[in-house]
One Martini backbone bead per residue (centre of mass of N, CA, C, O) as a GRO file, in nm:
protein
  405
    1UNK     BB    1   0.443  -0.677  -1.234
    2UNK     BB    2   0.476  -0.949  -1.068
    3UNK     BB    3   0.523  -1.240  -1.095
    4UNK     BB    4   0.451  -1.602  -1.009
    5UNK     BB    5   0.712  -1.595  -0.811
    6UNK     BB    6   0.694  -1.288  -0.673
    7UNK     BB    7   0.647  -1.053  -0.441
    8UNK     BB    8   0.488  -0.800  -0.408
    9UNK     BB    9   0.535  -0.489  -0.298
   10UNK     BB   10   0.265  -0.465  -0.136
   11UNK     BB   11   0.385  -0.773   0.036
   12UNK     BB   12   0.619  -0.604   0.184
   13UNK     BB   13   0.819  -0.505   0.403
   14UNK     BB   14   0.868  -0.174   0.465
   15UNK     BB   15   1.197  -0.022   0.501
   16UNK     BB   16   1.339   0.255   0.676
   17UNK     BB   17   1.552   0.451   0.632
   18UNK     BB   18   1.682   0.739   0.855
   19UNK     BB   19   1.851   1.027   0.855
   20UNK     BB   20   2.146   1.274   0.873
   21UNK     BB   21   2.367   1.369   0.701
   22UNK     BB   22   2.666   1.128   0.759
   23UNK     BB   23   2.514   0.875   0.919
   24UNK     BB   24   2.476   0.611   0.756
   25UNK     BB   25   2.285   0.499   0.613
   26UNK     BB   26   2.403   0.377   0.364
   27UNK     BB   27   2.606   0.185   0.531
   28UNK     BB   28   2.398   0.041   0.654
   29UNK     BB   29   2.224  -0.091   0.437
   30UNK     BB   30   2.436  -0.241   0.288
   31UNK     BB   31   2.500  -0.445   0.542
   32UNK     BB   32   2.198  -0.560   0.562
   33UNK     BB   33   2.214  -0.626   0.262
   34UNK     BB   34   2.514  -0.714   0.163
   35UNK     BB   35   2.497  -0.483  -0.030
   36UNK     BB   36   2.528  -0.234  -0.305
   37UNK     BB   37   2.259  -0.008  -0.284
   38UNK     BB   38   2.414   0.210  -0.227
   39UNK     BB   39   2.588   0.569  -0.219
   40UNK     BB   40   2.912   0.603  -0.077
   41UNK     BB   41   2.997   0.923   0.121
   42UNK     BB   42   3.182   1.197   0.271
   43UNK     BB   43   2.935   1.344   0.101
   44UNK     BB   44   2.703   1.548   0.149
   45UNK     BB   45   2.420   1.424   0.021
   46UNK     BB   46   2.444   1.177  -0.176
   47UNK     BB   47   2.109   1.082  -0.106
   48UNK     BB   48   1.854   1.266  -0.338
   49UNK     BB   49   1.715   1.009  -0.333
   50UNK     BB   50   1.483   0.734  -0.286
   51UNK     BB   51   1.605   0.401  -0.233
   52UNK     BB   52   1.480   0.084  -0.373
   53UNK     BB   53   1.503  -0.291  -0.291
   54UNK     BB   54   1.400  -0.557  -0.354
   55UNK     BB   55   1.388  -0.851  -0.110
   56UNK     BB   56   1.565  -1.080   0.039
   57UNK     BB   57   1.572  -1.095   0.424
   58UNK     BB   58   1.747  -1.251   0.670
   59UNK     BB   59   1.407  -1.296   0.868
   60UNK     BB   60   1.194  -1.190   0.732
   61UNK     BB   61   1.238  -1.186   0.378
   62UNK     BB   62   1.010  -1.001   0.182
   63UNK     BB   63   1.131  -0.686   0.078
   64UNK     BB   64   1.167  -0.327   0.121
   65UNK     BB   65   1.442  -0.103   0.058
   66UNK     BB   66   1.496   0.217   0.222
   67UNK     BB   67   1.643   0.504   0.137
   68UNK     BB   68   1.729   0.813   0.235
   69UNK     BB   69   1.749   1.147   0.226
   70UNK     BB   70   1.830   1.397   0.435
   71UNK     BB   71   1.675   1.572   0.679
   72UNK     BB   72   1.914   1.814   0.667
   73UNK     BB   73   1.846   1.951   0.391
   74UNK     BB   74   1.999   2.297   0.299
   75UNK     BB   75   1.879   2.340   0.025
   76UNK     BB   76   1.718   2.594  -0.136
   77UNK     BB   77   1.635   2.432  -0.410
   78UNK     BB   78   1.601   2.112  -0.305
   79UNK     BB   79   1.560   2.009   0.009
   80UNK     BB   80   1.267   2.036   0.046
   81UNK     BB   81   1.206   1.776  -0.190
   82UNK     BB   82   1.339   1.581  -0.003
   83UNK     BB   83   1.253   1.572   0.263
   84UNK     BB   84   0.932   1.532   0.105
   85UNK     BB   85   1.033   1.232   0.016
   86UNK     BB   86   1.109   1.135   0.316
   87UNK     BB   87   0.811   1.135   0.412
   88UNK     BB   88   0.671   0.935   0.188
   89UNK     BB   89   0.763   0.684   0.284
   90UNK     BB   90   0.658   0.723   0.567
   91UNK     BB   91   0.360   0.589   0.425
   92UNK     BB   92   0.519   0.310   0.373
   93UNK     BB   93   0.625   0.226   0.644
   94UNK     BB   94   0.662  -0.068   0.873
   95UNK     BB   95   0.974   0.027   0.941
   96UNK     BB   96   1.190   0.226   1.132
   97UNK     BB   97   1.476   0.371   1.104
   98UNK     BB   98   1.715   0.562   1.310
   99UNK     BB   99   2.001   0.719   1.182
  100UNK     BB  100   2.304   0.790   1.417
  101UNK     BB  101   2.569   0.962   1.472
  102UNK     BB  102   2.778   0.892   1.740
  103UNK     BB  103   2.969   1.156   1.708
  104UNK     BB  104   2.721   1.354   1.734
  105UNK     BB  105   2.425   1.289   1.765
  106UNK     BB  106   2.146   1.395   1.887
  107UNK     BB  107   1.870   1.592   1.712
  108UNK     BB  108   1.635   1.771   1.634
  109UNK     BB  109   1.561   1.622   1.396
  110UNK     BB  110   1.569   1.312   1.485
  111UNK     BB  111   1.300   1.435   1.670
  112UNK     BB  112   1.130   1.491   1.458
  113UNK     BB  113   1.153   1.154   1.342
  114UNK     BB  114   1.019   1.058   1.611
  115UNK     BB  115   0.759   1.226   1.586
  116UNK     BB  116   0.663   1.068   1.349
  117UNK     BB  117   0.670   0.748   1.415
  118UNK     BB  118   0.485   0.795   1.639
  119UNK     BB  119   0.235   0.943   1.500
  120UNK     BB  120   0.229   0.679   1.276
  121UNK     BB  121   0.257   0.420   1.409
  122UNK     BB  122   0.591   0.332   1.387
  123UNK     BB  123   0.804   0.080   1.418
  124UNK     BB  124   1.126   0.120   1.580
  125UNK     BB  125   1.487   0.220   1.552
  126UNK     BB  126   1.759   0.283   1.696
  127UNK     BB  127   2.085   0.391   1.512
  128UNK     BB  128   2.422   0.392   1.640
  129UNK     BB  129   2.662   0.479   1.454
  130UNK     BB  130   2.961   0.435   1.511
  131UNK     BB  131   3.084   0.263   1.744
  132UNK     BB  132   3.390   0.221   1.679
  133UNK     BB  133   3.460   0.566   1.791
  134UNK     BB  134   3.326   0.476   2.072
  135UNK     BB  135   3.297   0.449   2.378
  136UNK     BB  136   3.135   0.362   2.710
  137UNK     BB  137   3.070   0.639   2.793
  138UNK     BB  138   2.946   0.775   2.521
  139UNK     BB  139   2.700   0.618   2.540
  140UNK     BB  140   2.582   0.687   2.743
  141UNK     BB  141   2.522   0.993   2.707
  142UNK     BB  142   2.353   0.949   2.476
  143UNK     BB  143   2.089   0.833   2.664
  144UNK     BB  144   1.996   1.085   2.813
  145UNK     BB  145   1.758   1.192   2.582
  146UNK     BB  146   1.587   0.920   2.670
  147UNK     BB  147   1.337   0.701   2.706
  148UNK     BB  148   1.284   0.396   2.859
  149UNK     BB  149   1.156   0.301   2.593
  150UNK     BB  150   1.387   0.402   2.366
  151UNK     BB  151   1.625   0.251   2.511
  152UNK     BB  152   1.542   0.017   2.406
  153UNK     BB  153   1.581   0.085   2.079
  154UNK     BB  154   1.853   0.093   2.104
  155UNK     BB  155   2.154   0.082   1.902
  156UNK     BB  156   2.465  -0.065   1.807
  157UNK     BB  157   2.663   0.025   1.513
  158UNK     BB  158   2.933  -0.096   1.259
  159UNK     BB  159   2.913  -0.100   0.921
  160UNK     BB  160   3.260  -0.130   0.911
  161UNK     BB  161   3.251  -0.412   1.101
  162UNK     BB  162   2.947  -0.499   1.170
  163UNK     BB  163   2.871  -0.455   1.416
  164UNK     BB  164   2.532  -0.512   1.536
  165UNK     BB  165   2.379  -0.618   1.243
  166UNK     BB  166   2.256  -0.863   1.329
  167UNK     BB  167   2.099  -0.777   1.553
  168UNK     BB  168   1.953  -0.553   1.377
  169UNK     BB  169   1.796  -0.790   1.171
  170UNK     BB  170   1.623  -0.899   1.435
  171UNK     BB  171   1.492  -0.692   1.543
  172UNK     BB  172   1.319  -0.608   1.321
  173UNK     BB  173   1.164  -0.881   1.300
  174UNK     BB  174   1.038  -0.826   1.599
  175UNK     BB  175   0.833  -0.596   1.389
  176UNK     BB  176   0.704  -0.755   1.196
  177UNK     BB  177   0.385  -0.816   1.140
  178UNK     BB  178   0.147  -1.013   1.201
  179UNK     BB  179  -0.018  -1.174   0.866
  180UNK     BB  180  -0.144  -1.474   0.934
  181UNK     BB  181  -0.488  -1.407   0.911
  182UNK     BB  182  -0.421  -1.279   0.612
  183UNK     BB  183  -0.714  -1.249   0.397
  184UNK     BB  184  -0.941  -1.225   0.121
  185UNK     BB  185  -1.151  -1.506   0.237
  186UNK     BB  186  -1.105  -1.731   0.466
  187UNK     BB  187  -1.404  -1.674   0.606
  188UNK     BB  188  -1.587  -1.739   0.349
  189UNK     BB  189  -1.393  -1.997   0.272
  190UNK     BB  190  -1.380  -2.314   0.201
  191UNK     BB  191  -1.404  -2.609   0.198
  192UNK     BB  192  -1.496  -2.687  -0.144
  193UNK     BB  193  -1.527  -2.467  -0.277
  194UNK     BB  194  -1.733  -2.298  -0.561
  195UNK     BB  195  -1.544  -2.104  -0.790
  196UNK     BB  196  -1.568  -1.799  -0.938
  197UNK     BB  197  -1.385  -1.600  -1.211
  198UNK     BB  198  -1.374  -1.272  -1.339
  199UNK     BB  199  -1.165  -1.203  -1.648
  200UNK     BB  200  -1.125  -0.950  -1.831
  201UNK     BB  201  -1.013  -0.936  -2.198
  202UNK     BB  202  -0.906  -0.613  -2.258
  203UNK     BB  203  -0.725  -0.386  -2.358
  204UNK     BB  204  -0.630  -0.305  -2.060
  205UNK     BB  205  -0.487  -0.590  -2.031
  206UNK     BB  206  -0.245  -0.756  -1.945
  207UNK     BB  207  -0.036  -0.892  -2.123
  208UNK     BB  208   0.003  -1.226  -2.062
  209UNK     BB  209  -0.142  -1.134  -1.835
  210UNK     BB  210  -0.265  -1.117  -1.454
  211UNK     BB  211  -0.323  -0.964  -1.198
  212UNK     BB  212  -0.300  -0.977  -0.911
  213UNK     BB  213  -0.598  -0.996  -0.770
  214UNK     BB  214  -0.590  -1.259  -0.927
  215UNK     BB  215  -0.372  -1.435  -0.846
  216UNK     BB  216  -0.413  -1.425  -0.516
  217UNK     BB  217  -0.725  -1.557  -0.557
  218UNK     BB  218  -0.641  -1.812  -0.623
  219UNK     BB  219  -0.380  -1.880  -0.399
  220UNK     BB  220  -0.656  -1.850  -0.158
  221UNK     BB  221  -0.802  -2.088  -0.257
  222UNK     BB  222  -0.606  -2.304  -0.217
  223UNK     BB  223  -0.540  -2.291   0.026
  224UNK     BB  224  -0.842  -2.366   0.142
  225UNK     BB  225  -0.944  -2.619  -0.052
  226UNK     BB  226  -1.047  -2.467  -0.285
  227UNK     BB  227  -1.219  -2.400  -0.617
  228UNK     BB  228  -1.183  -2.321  -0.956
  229UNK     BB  229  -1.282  -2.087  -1.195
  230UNK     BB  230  -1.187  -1.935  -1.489
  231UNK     BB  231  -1.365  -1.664  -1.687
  232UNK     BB  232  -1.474  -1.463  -1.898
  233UNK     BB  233  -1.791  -1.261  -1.926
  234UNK     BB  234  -1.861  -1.402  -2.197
  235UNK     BB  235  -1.805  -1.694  -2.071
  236UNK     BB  236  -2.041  -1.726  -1.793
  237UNK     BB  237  -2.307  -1.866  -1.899
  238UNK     BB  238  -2.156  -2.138  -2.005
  239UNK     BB  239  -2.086  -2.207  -1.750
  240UNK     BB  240  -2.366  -2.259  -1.593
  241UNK     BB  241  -2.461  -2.455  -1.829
  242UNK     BB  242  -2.196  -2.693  -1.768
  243UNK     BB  243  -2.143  -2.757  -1.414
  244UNK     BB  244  -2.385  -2.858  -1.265
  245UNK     BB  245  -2.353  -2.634  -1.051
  246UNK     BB  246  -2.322  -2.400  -0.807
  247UNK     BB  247  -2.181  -2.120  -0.684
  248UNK     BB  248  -2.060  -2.007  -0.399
  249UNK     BB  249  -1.897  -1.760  -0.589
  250UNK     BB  250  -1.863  -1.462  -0.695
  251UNK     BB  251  -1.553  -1.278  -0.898
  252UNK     BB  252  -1.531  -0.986  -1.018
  253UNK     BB  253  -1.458  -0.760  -1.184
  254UNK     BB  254  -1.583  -0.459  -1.178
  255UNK     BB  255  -1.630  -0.357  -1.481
  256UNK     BB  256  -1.885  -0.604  -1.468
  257UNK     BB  257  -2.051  -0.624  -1.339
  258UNK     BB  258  -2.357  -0.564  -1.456
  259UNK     BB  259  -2.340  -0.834  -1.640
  260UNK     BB  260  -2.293  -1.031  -1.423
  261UNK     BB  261  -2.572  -0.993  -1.250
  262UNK     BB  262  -2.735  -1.084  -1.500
  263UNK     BB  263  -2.617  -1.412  -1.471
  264UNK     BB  264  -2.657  -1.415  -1.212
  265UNK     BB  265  -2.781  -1.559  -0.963
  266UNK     BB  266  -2.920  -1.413  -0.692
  267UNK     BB  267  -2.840  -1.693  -0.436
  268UNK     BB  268  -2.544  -1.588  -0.567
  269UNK     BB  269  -2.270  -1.481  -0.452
  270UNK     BB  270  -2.116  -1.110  -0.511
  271UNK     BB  271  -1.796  -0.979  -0.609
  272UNK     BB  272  -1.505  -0.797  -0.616
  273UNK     BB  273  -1.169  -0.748  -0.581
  274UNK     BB  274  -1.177  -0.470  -0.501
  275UNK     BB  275  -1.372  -0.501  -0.237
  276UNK     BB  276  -1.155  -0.731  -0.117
  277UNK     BB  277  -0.917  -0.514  -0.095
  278UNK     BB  278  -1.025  -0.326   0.110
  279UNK     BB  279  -1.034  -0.479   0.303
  280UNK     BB  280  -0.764  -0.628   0.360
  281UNK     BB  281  -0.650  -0.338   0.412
  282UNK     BB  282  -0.930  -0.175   0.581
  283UNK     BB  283  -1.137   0.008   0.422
  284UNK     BB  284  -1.470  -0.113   0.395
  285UNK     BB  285  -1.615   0.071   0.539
  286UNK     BB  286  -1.463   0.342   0.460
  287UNK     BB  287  -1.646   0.286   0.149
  288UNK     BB  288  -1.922   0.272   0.184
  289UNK     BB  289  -1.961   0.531   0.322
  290UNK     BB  290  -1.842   0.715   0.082
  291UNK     BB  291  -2.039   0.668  -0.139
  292UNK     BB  292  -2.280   0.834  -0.040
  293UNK     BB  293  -2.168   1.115  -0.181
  294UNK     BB  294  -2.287   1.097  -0.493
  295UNK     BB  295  -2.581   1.216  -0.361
  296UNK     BB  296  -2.442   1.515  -0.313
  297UNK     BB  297  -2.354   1.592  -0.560
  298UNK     BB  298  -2.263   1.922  -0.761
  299UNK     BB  299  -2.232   2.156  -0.962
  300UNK     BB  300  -1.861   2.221  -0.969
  301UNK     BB  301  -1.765   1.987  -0.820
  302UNK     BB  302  -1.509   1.807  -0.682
  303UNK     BB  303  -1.350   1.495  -0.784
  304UNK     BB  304  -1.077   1.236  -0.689
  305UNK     BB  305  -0.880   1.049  -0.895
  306UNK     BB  306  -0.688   0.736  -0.741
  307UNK     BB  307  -0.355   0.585  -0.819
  308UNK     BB  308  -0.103   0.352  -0.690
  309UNK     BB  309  -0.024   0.381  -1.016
  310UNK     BB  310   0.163   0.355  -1.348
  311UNK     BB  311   0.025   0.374  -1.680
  312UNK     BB  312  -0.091   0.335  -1.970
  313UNK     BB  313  -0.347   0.471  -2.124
  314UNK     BB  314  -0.688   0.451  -2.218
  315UNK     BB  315  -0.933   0.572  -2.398
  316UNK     BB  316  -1.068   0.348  -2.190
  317UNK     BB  317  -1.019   0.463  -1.921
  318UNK     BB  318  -1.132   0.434  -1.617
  319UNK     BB  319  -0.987   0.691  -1.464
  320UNK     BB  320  -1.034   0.927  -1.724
  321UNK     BB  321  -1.333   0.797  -1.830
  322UNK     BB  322  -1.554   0.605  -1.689
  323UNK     BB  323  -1.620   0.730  -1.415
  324UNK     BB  324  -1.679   1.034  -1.521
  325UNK     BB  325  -1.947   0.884  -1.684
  326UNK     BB  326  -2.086   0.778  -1.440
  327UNK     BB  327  -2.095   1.042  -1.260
  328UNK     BB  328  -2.278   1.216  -1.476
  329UNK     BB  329  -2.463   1.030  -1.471
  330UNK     BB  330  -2.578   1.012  -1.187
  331UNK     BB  331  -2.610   1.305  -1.171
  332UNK     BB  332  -2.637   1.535  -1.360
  333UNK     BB  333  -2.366   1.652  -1.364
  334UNK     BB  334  -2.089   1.880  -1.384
  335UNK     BB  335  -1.777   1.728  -1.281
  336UNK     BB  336  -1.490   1.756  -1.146
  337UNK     BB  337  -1.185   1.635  -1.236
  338UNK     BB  338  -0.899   1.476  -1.058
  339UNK     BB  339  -0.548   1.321  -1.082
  340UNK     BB  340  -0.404   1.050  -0.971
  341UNK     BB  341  -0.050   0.878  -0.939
  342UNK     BB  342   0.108   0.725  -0.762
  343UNK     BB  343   0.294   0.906  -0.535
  344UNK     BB  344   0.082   1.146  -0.619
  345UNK     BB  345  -0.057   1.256  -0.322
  346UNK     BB  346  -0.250   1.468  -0.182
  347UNK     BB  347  -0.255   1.673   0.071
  348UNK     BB  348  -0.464   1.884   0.019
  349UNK     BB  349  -0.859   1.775   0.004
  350UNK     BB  350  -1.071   2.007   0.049
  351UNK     BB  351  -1.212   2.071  -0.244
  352UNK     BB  352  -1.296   1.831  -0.208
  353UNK     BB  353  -1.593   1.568  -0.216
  354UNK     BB  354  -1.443   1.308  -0.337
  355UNK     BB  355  -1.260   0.962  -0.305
  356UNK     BB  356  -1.166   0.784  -0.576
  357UNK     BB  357  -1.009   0.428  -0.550
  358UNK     BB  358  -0.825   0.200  -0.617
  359UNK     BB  359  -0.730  -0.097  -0.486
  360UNK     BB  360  -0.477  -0.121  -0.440
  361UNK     BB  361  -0.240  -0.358  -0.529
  362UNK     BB  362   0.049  -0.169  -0.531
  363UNK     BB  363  -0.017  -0.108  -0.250
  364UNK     BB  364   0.064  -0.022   0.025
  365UNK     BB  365  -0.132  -0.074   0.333
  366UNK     BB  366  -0.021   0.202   0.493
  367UNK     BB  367  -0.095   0.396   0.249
  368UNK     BB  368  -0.396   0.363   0.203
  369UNK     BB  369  -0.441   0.439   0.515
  370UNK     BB  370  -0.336   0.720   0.508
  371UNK     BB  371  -0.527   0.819   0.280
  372UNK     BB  372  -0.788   0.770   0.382
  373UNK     BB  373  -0.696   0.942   0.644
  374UNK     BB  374  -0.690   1.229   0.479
  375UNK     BB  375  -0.990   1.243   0.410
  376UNK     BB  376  -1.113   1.177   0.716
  377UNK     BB  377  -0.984   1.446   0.842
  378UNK     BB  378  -1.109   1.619   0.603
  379UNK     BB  379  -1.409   1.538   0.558
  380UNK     BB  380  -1.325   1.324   0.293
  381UNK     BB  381  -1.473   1.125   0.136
  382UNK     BB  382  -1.415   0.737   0.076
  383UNK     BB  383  -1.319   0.506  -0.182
  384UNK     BB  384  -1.385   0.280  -0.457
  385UNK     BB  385  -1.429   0.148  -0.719
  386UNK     BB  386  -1.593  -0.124  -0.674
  387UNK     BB  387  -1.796   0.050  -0.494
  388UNK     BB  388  -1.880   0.248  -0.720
  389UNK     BB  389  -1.986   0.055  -0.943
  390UNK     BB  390  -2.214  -0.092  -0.774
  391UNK     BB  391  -2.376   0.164  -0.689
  392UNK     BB  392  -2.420   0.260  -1.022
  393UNK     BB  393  -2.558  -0.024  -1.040
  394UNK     BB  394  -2.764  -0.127  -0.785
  395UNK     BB  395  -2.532  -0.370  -0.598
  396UNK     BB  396  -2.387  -0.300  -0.318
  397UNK     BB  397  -2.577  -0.496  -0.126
  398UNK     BB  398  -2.487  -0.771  -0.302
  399UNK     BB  399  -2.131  -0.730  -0.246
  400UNK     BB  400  -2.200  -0.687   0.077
  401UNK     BB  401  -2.334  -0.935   0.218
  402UNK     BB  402  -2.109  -1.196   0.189
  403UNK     BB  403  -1.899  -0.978   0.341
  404UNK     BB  404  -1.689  -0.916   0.592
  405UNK     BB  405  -1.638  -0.616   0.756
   0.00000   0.00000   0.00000
């Protein structure tokens, strides 16, 4: 997890170069970066996994670039694992670079992620490298096989002498999602505004430190001129019993739901980081309406617990201990588990009957987008932590009550 001084990488504008091998991807990455980010070589194929690196990238600021491997890569035995997971990048990239060697020119593959750029909504720019090895007769030529607006976004640059890529890195800026009224509670949190925040300290809980959605959710609330007490859940009652006014809002891990709601009075607001991240995210209307398949689901079923990120398992690990055993209570059925984390979220769903996922503080915004949308497409229910431990404890109505969907 970043820093208290850091931008996680969940909240970096992610920026993805595509295209195929000895387009100058890696040349171009290097220039845009002004690092050696990359290894650059005249053999096809150098750069044979995508390659990210957080920094500040002016005038961006706080940035992921990812360089990919050729998108053209004809080995027959790992070739199309590549290509595979240059498709994945593409699921959490927020602007997409389409390198184009002048050489070569436009071809099929560099037509194909353009048209997979549209498909998924994702802002681009096409940019052809190595322009100082062609004329202006030749730039024309180029131009001749695209539609008056993908024109607009072509740009011509040259790693080598560096032409175009000031200017390549000021259109990226232009591209950049505008995330000024994003925030986790401003809607509903004023100035003065008197927080209590519940972190549990058990096993499960990284060493000496507190996890980003505590992190965040302080430093939104400072922002908004409102205050906080942080305490853990077993020392919460002491907390009401001492501070001599009621708070206006409970924010509590998922975890803890349970304990805390017989703690909290009824007419204070309640609800928990993860269900506040699906909203952040985008998700929280079609996280709400998909919990409510948990009481369809019947013996034999499959359902997918999936995570964003990759940690060590404890004994009572939430998504391969708890949740399963929460589903078990409430269903009375046994009910098949499948788990996914990390990069490695299933394309086809068909199988499950719904989908419980991490409240995705680790994961970009554009990938949980994707994973929900893969979810509804497919037919299967999708939900989250945060919303499915209220459900399962009959207070879903009460965590979001007081939260603008």
């Amino acid at each position: 997890m970043a820093g208290l001084n850091e931008t996680a990488s969940s909240d970096r504008l992610h920026i993805g170069f595509f295209g195929c091998r000895n387009a100058g991807k890696s040349s171009v990455v290097n220039a845009v970066t002004n690092q050696e980010l990359a290894v650059v070589s005249d053999v096809k194929g150098t750069t044979t996994d995508p390659v990210q690196k957080s920094m500040e990238l002016l005038p961006l600021g706080p940035v992921v670039i990812i360089d990919t491997p050729g998108y053209d890569d004809d080995d027959k035995l790992l070739g199309i694992k590549r290509v595979e997971r240059t498709k994945k990048v593409l699921n959490k990239s927020d602007i997409a670079v389409l390198v184009i060697s002048s050489s070569d020119g436009f071809n099929d593959y560099d037509a194909e992620l353009l048209k997979i750029f549209k498909d998924k909504n994702i802002p681009y720019l096409i940019v052809f490298n190595k322009c100082d090895l062609i004329d202006d007769e030749k730039k024309k030529s180029l131009l001749e096989k695209f539609t008056d607006d993908e024109k607009k976004r072509i740009l011509f640059v040259s790693a080598t002498t560096r032409d175009g890529i000031d200017n390549l890195k000021n259109e990226i800026g232009k591209l950049k999602p505008d995330d000024a009224d994003k925030s986790l509670t401003r809607d509903f949190i004023k100035k003065n505004d008197f927080i209590v925040l519940v972190t549990p300290i058990d096993e499960s809980a990284p060493k000496k430190r507190m996890i980003l959605p505590q992190v965040q959710m302080i430093r939104d609330i400072l922002d908004q001129d409102a205050y906080c007490i942080v305490t853990k859940e077993t020392e919460l009652k002491n907390v009401f019993d001492t501070i001599g006014r009621k708070p206006d809002f409970v924010i509590t891990d998922s975890q803890a739901f349970k304990f805390v709601n017989e703690i909290v009075p009824k007419d204070v607001p309640l609800t928990s980081f993860s269900i506040l991240l699906a909203r952040y995210k985008g998700f929280l209307s079609t996280a709400v309406k998909g919990v409510e398949a948990l009481k369809t689901l019947k013996e034999g079923d499959t359902v997918l617990i999936a995570e964003g990120c990759t940690h060590h398992r404890q004994c009572y690990d939430i998504g391969t201990y708890k949740i399963p055993k929460w589903i078990k209570e409430f269903t009375g059925a046994t009910i098949n588990i499948e788990t996914s984390s990390g990069t490695e979220f299933p394309e086809n769903l068909s199988k499950y009957k719904m989908v419980i996922h991490c409240g995705g503080c680790m994961t970009p915004d554009r990938e949980m987008l994707y994973r929900m949308k893969c979810a509804v497409d497919a037919g299967v229910p999708f939900t989250n932590y945060g919303i499915f431990i209220a459900y399962v404890n009959g207070i879903l109505a009460r965590s979001i009550e007081k939260v603008p969907m």
